[in-house]
Short mmCIF file of C-alpha atoms in Angstrom, two decimals:
data_model
loop_
_atom_site.label_atom_id
_atom_site.label_comp_id
_atom_site.label_asym_id
_atom_site.label_seq_id
_atom_site.Cartn_x
_atom_site.Cartn_y
_atom_site.Cartn_z
CA UNK A 1 0.00 0.00 0.00
CA UNK A 2 1.17 3.53 -0.64
CA UNK A 3 2.13 6.09 1.92
CA UNK A 4 -0.58 7.89 3.86
CA UNK A 5 -1.83 11.10 2.28
CA UNK A 6 -0.09 14.16 3.61
CA UNK A 7 -3.25 15.50 5.26
CA UNK A 8 -3.68 12.30 7.29
CA UNK A 9 -0.25 12.38 8.87
CA UNK A 10 -0.20 13.22 12.59
CA UNK A 11 0.56 16.86 13.40
CA UNK A 12 4.24 17.58 13.94
CA UNK A 13 5.09 14.31 12.18
CA UNK A 14 6.72 15.26 8.89
CA UNK A 15 8.36 12.54 6.89
CA UNK A 16 12.06 12.43 7.46
CA UNK A 17 14.45 11.91 10.32
CA UNK A 18 11.88 12.23 13.14
CA UNK A 19 9.82 9.38 11.72
CA UNK A 20 12.87 7.11 11.66
CA UNK A 21 14.44 8.22 14.95
CA UNK A 22 14.79 5.68 17.71
CA UNK A 23 13.12 6.13 21.08
CA UNK A 24 15.45 7.85 23.57
CA UNK A 25 16.67 5.93 26.60
CA UNK A 26 14.55 8.10 28.92
CA UNK A 27 11.41 6.64 27.34
CA UNK A 28 12.68 3.10 27.96
CA UNK A 29 13.34 3.99 31.61
CA UNK A 30 9.74 5.18 31.95
CA UNK A 31 8.49 2.01 30.28
CA UNK A 32 10.42 -0.13 32.76
CA UNK A 33 8.92 1.84 35.64
CA UNK A 34 5.43 1.42 34.20
CA UNK A 35 5.89 -2.32 33.90
CA UNK A 36 6.98 -2.56 37.52
CA UNK A 37 4.03 -0.48 38.72
CA UNK A 38 1.53 -2.60 36.77
CA UNK A 39 3.15 -5.82 37.96
CA UNK A 40 2.82 -4.54 41.51
CA UNK A 41 -0.89 -3.90 41.02
CA UNK A 42 -1.15 -7.49 39.86
CA UNK A 43 0.86 -8.74 42.84
CA UNK A 44 -1.53 -7.21 45.37
CA UNK A 45 -4.70 -8.00 43.38
CA UNK A 46 -5.13 -11.58 44.69
CA UNK A 47 -4.48 -10.46 48.27
CA UNK A 48 -6.50 -7.25 48.53
CA UNK A 49 -10.11 -8.52 48.74
CA UNK A 50 -9.09 -11.55 50.82
CA UNK A 51 -7.14 -9.30 53.21
CA UNK A 52 -10.18 -7.02 53.52
CA UNK A 53 -12.40 -10.01 54.29
CA UNK A 54 -10.01 -11.03 57.08
CA UNK A 55 -11.30 -8.05 59.07
CA UNK A 56 -14.77 -9.62 59.16
CA UNK A 57 -16.49 -7.51 56.47
CA UNK A 58 -18.81 -8.67 53.70
CA UNK A 59 -18.28 -9.01 49.98
CA UNK A 60 -19.55 -5.49 49.22
CA UNK A 61 -17.15 -3.89 51.70
CA UNK A 62 -14.27 -5.98 50.37
CA UNK A 63 -15.11 -4.82 46.84
CA UNK A 64 -15.13 -1.22 48.02
CA UNK A 65 -11.44 -1.53 48.93
CA UNK A 66 -10.71 -2.47 45.31
CA UNK A 67 -12.65 0.59 44.09
CA UNK A 68 -10.98 2.99 46.53
CA UNK A 69 -7.91 3.53 44.37
CA UNK A 70 -9.65 4.40 41.07
CA UNK A 71 -12.09 6.70 42.89
CA UNK A 72 -9.21 8.65 44.43
CA UNK A 73 -7.47 8.69 41.05
CA UNK A 74 -10.52 10.37 39.58
CA UNK A 75 -10.92 12.91 42.38
CA UNK A 76 -7.24 13.89 42.44
CA UNK A 77 -6.64 13.98 38.67
CA UNK A 78 -7.35 17.74 38.21
CA UNK A 79 -4.96 18.59 41.04
CA UNK A 80 -2.25 16.29 39.69
CA UNK A 81 -2.41 17.96 36.29
CA UNK A 82 -1.81 21.38 37.82
CA UNK A 83 0.98 20.05 40.04
CA UNK A 84 2.73 18.51 37.04
CA UNK A 85 2.61 21.87 35.29
CA UNK A 86 3.90 23.67 38.39
CA UNK A 87 6.63 21.36 39.67
CA UNK A 88 7.66 19.42 36.54
CA UNK A 89 7.12 15.87 35.34
CA UNK A 90 10.19 14.27 36.92
CA UNK A 91 9.43 15.56 40.42
CA UNK A 92 5.80 14.49 40.23
CA UNK A 93 6.66 11.09 38.75
CA UNK A 94 9.07 10.20 41.54
CA UNK A 95 6.80 11.67 44.22
CA UNK A 96 3.89 9.63 42.90
CA UNK A 97 5.92 6.42 43.09
CA UNK A 98 6.87 7.16 46.69
CA UNK A 99 3.26 7.97 47.64
CA UNK A 100 2.11 4.61 46.25
CA UNK A 101 4.99 2.87 48.02
CA UNK A 102 4.04 4.49 51.34
CA UNK A 103 0.37 3.69 50.82
CA UNK A 104 1.10 0.06 49.96
CA UNK A 105 3.45 -0.35 52.90
CA UNK A 106 0.81 1.13 55.19
CA UNK A 107 -1.72 -1.41 53.87
CA UNK A 108 0.59 -4.18 55.08
CA UNK A 109 0.47 -2.62 58.56
CA UNK A 110 -3.31 -2.06 58.63
CA UNK A 111 -5.04 -3.43 61.74
CA UNK A 112 -8.63 -2.65 60.73
CA UNK A 113 -10.82 -2.49 57.65
CA UNK A 114 -11.09 1.30 57.89
CA UNK A 115 -7.32 1.69 57.90
CA UNK A 116 -7.00 -0.59 54.87
CA UNK A 117 -9.67 1.37 52.99
CA UNK A 118 -8.01 4.72 53.73
CA UNK A 119 -4.47 3.55 52.98
CA UNK A 120 -5.51 1.95 49.70
CA UNK A 121 -7.41 5.07 48.66
CA UNK A 122 -4.40 7.28 49.32
CA UNK A 123 -2.50 5.18 46.79
CA UNK A 124 -4.82 6.58 44.12
CA UNK A 125 -3.30 10.02 44.69
CA UNK A 126 0.17 8.73 43.92
CA UNK A 127 -1.14 6.68 41.02
CA UNK A 128 -2.56 9.63 39.15
CA UNK A 129 0.56 11.69 39.93
CA UNK A 130 2.97 9.30 38.25
CA UNK A 131 0.57 8.29 35.46
CA UNK A 132 -0.08 11.85 34.27
CA UNK A 133 3.58 12.89 34.65
CA UNK A 134 4.84 9.74 32.90
CA UNK A 135 2.54 10.26 29.93
CA UNK A 136 3.44 13.95 29.70
CA UNK A 137 7.18 13.31 29.89
CA UNK A 138 7.19 10.30 27.58
CA UNK A 139 5.14 11.97 24.86
CA UNK A 140 7.29 15.09 25.00
CA UNK A 141 10.52 13.10 24.74
CA UNK A 142 9.38 10.64 22.04
CA UNK A 143 10.33 11.61 18.46
CA UNK A 144 7.44 13.22 16.61
CA UNK A 145 7.13 10.27 14.25
CA UNK A 146 7.18 7.67 17.04
CA UNK A 147 4.48 8.88 19.44
CA UNK A 148 2.05 6.15 18.44
CA UNK A 149 4.73 3.53 19.05
CA UNK A 150 5.61 5.09 22.42
CA UNK A 151 1.94 5.11 23.41
CA UNK A 152 1.58 1.45 22.41
CA UNK A 153 4.69 0.40 24.31
CA UNK A 154 3.52 2.29 27.40
CA UNK A 155 0.12 0.59 27.30
CA UNK A 156 1.80 -2.74 26.54
CA UNK A 157 4.11 -2.38 29.55
CA UNK A 158 1.08 -1.95 31.79
CA UNK A 159 -0.65 -4.89 30.14
CA UNK A 160 2.33 -7.23 30.50
CA UNK A 161 2.90 -6.14 34.07
CA UNK A 162 -0.76 -6.67 34.93
CA UNK A 163 -0.68 -10.17 33.43
CA UNK A 164 2.56 -11.27 35.11
CA UNK A 165 1.88 -9.84 38.55
CA UNK A 166 -1.04 -11.99 39.79
CA UNK A 167 0.86 -15.28 39.46
CA UNK A 168 3.65 -14.01 41.73
CA UNK A 169 1.07 -12.43 44.03
CA UNK A 170 -0.73 -15.75 44.37
CA UNK A 171 2.48 -17.39 45.56
CA UNK A 172 3.06 -14.62 48.11
CA UNK A 173 -0.50 -14.89 49.44
CA UNK A 174 0.20 -18.54 50.23
CA UNK A 175 3.05 -17.33 52.47
CA UNK A 176 1.26 -14.42 54.18
CA UNK A 177 -1.62 -12.06 53.25
CA UNK A 178 0.56 -9.04 54.02
CA UNK A 179 3.58 -10.24 51.99
CA UNK A 180 2.43 -8.90 48.57
CA UNK A 181 2.07 -5.38 50.00
CA UNK A 182 5.55 -5.46 51.54
CA UNK A 183 7.17 -6.75 48.34
CA UNK A 184 5.39 -4.18 46.17
CA UNK A 185 6.30 -1.29 48.49
CA UNK A 186 9.98 -2.25 48.50
CA UNK A 187 9.99 -2.69 44.72
CA UNK A 188 8.53 0.81 44.27
CA UNK A 189 11.19 2.35 46.49
CA UNK A 190 13.87 0.59 44.44
CA UNK A 191 12.23 1.75 41.19
CA UNK A 192 12.14 5.34 42.47
CA UNK A 193 15.86 5.25 43.23
CA UNK A 194 16.85 3.67 39.91
CA UNK A 195 14.55 5.67 37.61
CA UNK A 196 15.26 8.87 39.53
CA UNK A 197 19.00 8.41 39.10
CA UNK A 198 18.56 7.73 35.37
CA UNK A 199 16.33 10.75 34.76
CA UNK A 200 18.70 12.98 36.74
CA UNK A 201 21.31 12.30 34.03
CA UNK A 202 18.97 13.36 31.23
CA UNK A 203 19.64 16.53 29.29
CA UNK A 204 16.07 16.51 27.91
CA UNK A 205 13.91 16.33 31.05
CA UNK A 206 12.56 19.71 32.16
CA UNK A 207 13.74 21.71 29.13
CA UNK A 208 12.62 22.31 25.61
CA UNK A 209 14.70 20.91 22.82
CA UNK A 210 15.84 24.46 22.05
CA UNK A 211 16.84 25.04 25.69
CA UNK A 212 13.99 27.36 26.74
CA UNK A 213 11.62 26.56 29.65
CA UNK A 214 8.70 24.20 29.09
CA UNK A 215 5.24 25.79 28.75
CA UNK A 216 1.94 24.16 29.69
CA UNK A 217 -1.11 23.11 27.68
CA UNK A 218 -4.19 23.79 29.81
CA UNK A 219 -7.47 21.88 29.53
CA UNK A 220 -9.35 24.99 28.38
CA UNK A 221 -6.87 25.47 25.54
CA UNK A 222 -6.94 21.77 24.63
CA UNK A 223 -10.75 21.74 24.50
CA UNK A 224 -10.60 24.17 21.58
CA UNK A 225 -9.08 21.38 19.47
CA UNK A 226 -11.64 19.01 17.88
CA UNK A 227 -9.22 16.07 18.15
CA UNK A 228 -8.88 16.53 21.91
CA UNK A 229 -12.66 16.57 22.34
CA UNK A 230 -12.89 13.41 20.24
CA UNK A 231 -10.14 11.79 22.33
CA UNK A 232 -12.14 12.53 25.49
CA UNK A 233 -15.20 10.80 24.03
CA UNK A 234 -13.22 7.72 22.97
CA UNK A 235 -11.41 7.68 26.33
CA UNK A 236 -14.80 7.57 28.07
CA UNK A 237 -15.87 4.73 25.78
CA UNK A 238 -12.62 2.87 26.49
CA UNK A 239 -13.07 3.19 30.23
CA UNK A 240 -16.72 2.16 29.99
CA UNK A 241 -16.60 -0.82 27.64
CA UNK A 242 -12.99 -2.03 27.91
CA UNK A 243 -11.90 -1.31 31.47
CA UNK A 244 -15.24 -1.33 33.30
CA UNK A 245 -18.07 -3.38 31.82
CA UNK A 246 -15.81 -6.11 30.45
CA UNK A 247 -14.35 -6.91 33.87
CA UNK A 248 -17.50 -6.38 35.92
CA UNK A 249 -20.23 -7.79 33.67
CA UNK A 250 -18.70 -10.67 31.69
CA UNK A 251 -18.17 -12.92 34.76
CA UNK A 252 -21.76 -12.28 35.89
CA UNK A 253 -23.08 -12.86 32.36
CA UNK A 254 -21.26 -16.20 32.12
CA UNK A 255 -22.50 -17.37 35.52
CA UNK A 256 -26.06 -15.98 35.56
CA UNK A 257 -27.23 -15.79 31.93
CA UNK A 258 -25.20 -18.64 30.44
CA UNK A 259 -25.13 -20.87 33.52
CA UNK A 260 -21.50 -21.78 32.81
CA UNK A 261 -18.66 -22.48 35.19
CA UNK A 262 -16.60 -19.43 36.29
CA UNK A 263 -13.59 -20.79 34.41
CA UNK A 264 -15.22 -19.71 31.14
CA UNK A 265 -15.34 -16.11 32.32
CA UNK A 266 -11.61 -16.32 33.03
CA UNK A 267 -10.97 -17.79 29.60
CA UNK A 268 -13.01 -15.04 27.91
CA UNK A 269 -11.12 -12.30 29.78
CA UNK A 270 -7.82 -13.96 28.92
CA UNK A 271 -8.76 -14.16 25.23
CA UNK A 272 -9.56 -10.44 25.32
CA UNK A 273 -6.21 -9.66 26.95
CA UNK A 274 -4.30 -11.80 24.45
CA UNK A 275 -6.06 -10.14 21.51
CA UNK A 276 -5.41 -6.72 23.03
CA UNK A 277 -1.74 -7.41 23.69
CA UNK A 278 -0.91 -9.04 20.37
CA UNK A 279 -2.57 -6.36 18.26
CA UNK A 280 -1.19 -3.57 20.43
CA UNK A 281 2.41 -4.75 20.15
CA UNK A 282 2.08 -5.54 16.44
CA UNK A 283 0.42 -2.26 15.39
CA UNK A 284 1.49 0.31 17.99
CA UNK A 285 3.26 2.38 15.33
CA UNK A 286 0.50 2.06 12.74
CA UNK A 287 -1.02 5.44 13.54
CA UNK A 288 2.41 7.04 13.06
CA UNK A 289 2.30 5.87 9.45
CA UNK A 290 -1.42 6.02 8.66
CA UNK A 291 -2.69 8.83 10.85
CA UNK A 292 -4.58 8.76 14.12
CA UNK A 293 -8.16 8.97 12.89
CA UNK A 294 -8.39 5.84 10.68
CA UNK A 295 -6.71 3.67 13.33
CA UNK A 296 -8.95 4.97 16.14
CA UNK A 297 -12.05 4.51 13.97
CA UNK A 298 -11.04 0.92 13.13
CA UNK A 299 -10.38 0.18 16.80
CA UNK A 300 -13.70 1.63 17.92
CA UNK A 301 -15.46 -0.35 15.20
CA UNK A 302 -14.03 -3.62 16.50
CA UNK A 303 -14.81 -2.71 20.12
CA UNK A 304 -18.39 -1.90 19.13
CA UNK A 305 -18.79 -5.13 17.18
CA UNK A 306 -17.15 -7.33 19.82
CA UNK A 307 -19.09 -5.81 22.72
CA UNK A 308 -22.44 -6.10 20.96
CA UNK A 309 -21.74 -9.67 19.83
CA UNK A 310 -21.18 -10.92 23.38
CA UNK A 311 -24.96 -10.91 23.85
CA UNK A 312 -25.20 -13.62 21.16
CA UNK A 313 -23.32 -15.98 23.47
CA UNK A 314 -26.75 -17.03 24.77
CA UNK A 315 -27.04 -19.30 21.74
CA UNK A 316 -27.47 -22.93 22.82
CA UNK A 317 -24.68 -25.42 23.34
CA UNK A 318 -21.04 -24.97 22.43
CA UNK A 319 -21.95 -22.40 19.75
CA UNK A 320 -22.60 -19.86 22.50
CA UNK A 321 -19.14 -20.39 23.96
CA UNK A 322 -17.55 -19.99 20.54
CA UNK A 323 -19.39 -16.70 20.07
CA UNK A 324 -18.28 -15.52 23.53
CA UNK A 325 -14.61 -16.22 22.82
CA UNK A 326 -14.65 -14.80 19.28
CA UNK A 327 -16.44 -11.66 20.44
CA UNK A 328 -13.89 -11.25 23.24
CA UNK A 329 -11.01 -11.62 20.77
CA UNK A 330 -12.55 -9.04 18.40
CA UNK A 331 -13.10 -6.52 21.20
CA UNK A 332 -9.56 -7.11 22.46
CA UNK A 333 -8.12 -6.50 19.00
CA UNK A 334 -10.09 -3.27 18.81
CA UNK A 335 -8.71 -2.12 22.15
CA UNK A 336 -5.20 -2.91 20.94
CA UNK A 337 -5.70 -0.66 17.92
CA UNK A 338 -7.55 2.08 19.74
CA UNK A 339 -5.54 2.82 22.85
CA UNK A 340 -2.12 3.73 21.39
CA UNK A 341 -3.65 5.84 18.61
CA UNK A 342 -5.92 7.93 20.83
CA UNK A 343 -3.09 8.51 23.30
CA UNK A 344 -0.80 9.61 20.47
CA UNK A 345 -3.50 11.98 19.22
CA UNK A 346 -3.42 13.80 22.54
CA UNK A 347 0.39 13.76 22.44
CA UNK A 348 0.29 15.41 19.01
CA UNK A 349 -1.70 18.27 20.50
CA UNK A 350 0.70 18.67 23.42
CA UNK A 351 3.74 18.50 21.14
CA UNK A 352 7.37 18.29 22.17
CA UNK A 353 7.70 21.88 23.36
CA UNK A 354 5.33 22.00 26.31
CA UNK A 355 4.02 20.06 29.28
CA UNK A 356 0.64 18.39 28.89
CA UNK A 357 -0.14 17.66 32.55
CA UNK A 358 -3.57 19.35 32.76
CA UNK A 359 -4.72 18.12 29.33
CA UNK A 360 -3.52 14.58 30.02
CA UNK A 361 -5.22 14.55 33.43
CA UNK A 362 -8.51 15.41 31.72
CA UNK A 363 -7.93 12.59 29.25
CA UNK A 364 -7.29 10.17 32.12
CA UNK A 365 -10.31 11.39 34.08
CA UNK A 366 -12.75 10.55 31.30
CA UNK A 367 -11.48 6.96 31.21
CA UNK A 368 -11.84 6.71 34.99
CA UNK A 369 -15.38 8.09 34.80
CA UNK A 370 -16.25 5.44 32.23
CA UNK A 371 -14.63 2.68 34.29
CA UNK A 372 -16.63 3.68 37.37
CA UNK A 373 -19.99 4.58 35.78
CA UNK A 374 -20.04 1.81 33.17
CA UNK A 375 -20.33 -1.17 35.53
CA UNK A 376 -22.96 0.61 37.62
CA UNK A 377 -25.17 1.55 34.68
CA UNK A 378 -24.69 -1.71 32.80
CA UNK A 379 -25.21 -3.72 35.98
CA UNK A 380 -28.49 -1.94 36.66
CA UNK A 381 -29.66 -2.63 33.11
CA UNK A 382 -28.66 -6.29 33.35
CA UNK A 383 -30.58 -6.66 36.59
CA UNK A 384 -33.72 -4.76 35.55
CA UNK A 385 -33.82 -5.47 31.80
CA UNK A 386 -31.36 -8.03 30.44
CA UNK A 387 -27.68 -8.64 29.81
CA UNK A 388 -28.05 -8.07 26.04
CA UNK A 389 -29.47 -4.59 26.72
CA UNK A 390 -26.51 -3.83 29.00
CA UNK A 391 -24.00 -4.89 26.36
CA UNK A 392 -25.95 -2.99 23.69
CA UNK A 393 -25.64 0.22 25.73
CA UNK A 394 -21.88 -0.25 26.05
CA UNK A 395 -21.58 -0.91 22.31
CA UNK A 396 -23.67 2.18 21.59
CA UNK A 397 -21.29 4.37 23.60
CA UNK A 398 -18.35 3.04 21.59
CA UNK A 399 -20.34 3.67 18.41
CA UNK A 400 -20.96 7.30 19.41
CA UNK A 401 -17.22 7.75 19.88
CA UNK A 402 -16.63 6.20 16.44
CA UNK A 403 -19.03 8.70 14.83
CA UNK A 404 -17.32 11.61 16.60
CA UNK A 405 -13.91 10.53 15.30
CA UNK A 406 -15.24 9.84 11.80
CA UNK A 407 -16.61 13.39 11.60
CA UNK A 408 -13.29 15.00 12.52
CA UNK A 409 -11.95 17.40 9.90
CA UNK A 410 -8.79 16.41 8.08
CA UNK A 411 -5.62 17.40 9.89
CA UNK A 412 -3.72 20.23 8.15
CA UNK A 413 -0.48 19.34 6.43
CA UNK A 414 2.57 19.45 8.72
CA UNK A 415 4.28 22.80 8.64
CA UNK A 416 1.35 24.50 6.90
CA UNK A 417 0.11 27.92 8.05
CA UNK A 418 -3.11 26.28 9.25
CA UNK A 419 -1.21 23.89 11.51
CA UNK A 420 1.01 26.62 12.91
CA UNK A 421 -2.06 28.74 13.67
CA UNK A 422 -3.71 25.79 15.40
CA UNK A 423 -0.64 25.12 17.53
CA UNK A 424 -0.45 28.77 18.60
CA UNK A 425 -4.15 28.91 19.50
CA UNK A 426 -3.88 25.76 21.66
#
């Protein structure tokens, strides 16, 4: 196939040296830190609800401990964006790691359910601090023609860490319920020391490439860009259908509507994760070559199709299971296409000459809103109407995001007066 038309290339991504440049070592240091953080989440995942139950609380209260971190992430995201702009990405990244380390270590020392709930929630503050600062720093340091690849690798590092962590965590739980929290806290302290020492050697962190101070892209300025508004809509759809409803509703659907053993829910979620990971790693740089919009639209199309098709798993016999697994694989492939491209689209708006803390925190917040509201709304529909209606709503939200992206105007040619005017206005 021929090269992408000039108007479809990402902003600030002219053909030439930037498109062929390798990722700087600072990006790889951030990727290693992200993998460790995600692996740590996986390490404590098997222990957290069981540890909460050890204090004599019910299933609902134990589940609330799991939700405490994302709720605090959502509440603190606006503040973290402003702090990143004020203090710099490196400071906020390392501070966020230490906050999560302290929170996790405190969880290991908790002597009551209330303490565990509070300590776990405080970890959400550190989580949003290092997530927003890592994205802002990584996208600013990545070559202009490699932002899609950097976004894919960042997402892939989290995915691989999240997959590898639970197995190790399960072994630690067999030793002691508090052991996973201790191990994770110590690993985060070590990561802070190593990554902090590496970033301290960087000549690129905290300065523009021309040596002048870094400026900030605010949310109000970003909202004037149609692509940012579209990215917010697709981020909400991602949080709703991919991060929220998939995890919360599929196990219930398999057990209640299909009457199948829980193992099939685990298999379906694994198939989704495999499809997500394989496509993500294989196509993370596709939007660098083909433009953000067509890749995001394709990803949203597959997420819509896969999410809607799950309802057909109620077909009798083994055919229903086949539909469940195929639909999960299709939705996973869509997520693998979608996530790097929409992240790179926001990075294009931020550019390499300014900090995107506030704009990136808004982007993260919409995903968190979807991940929190999606399971509640879909669960209510499943209980009061049916599971197919719940999945149809989730698919419809992804479809709305697809329409929004499809209606985006063509991006101006790199270096054109229109692009320069757009960059100045944002």
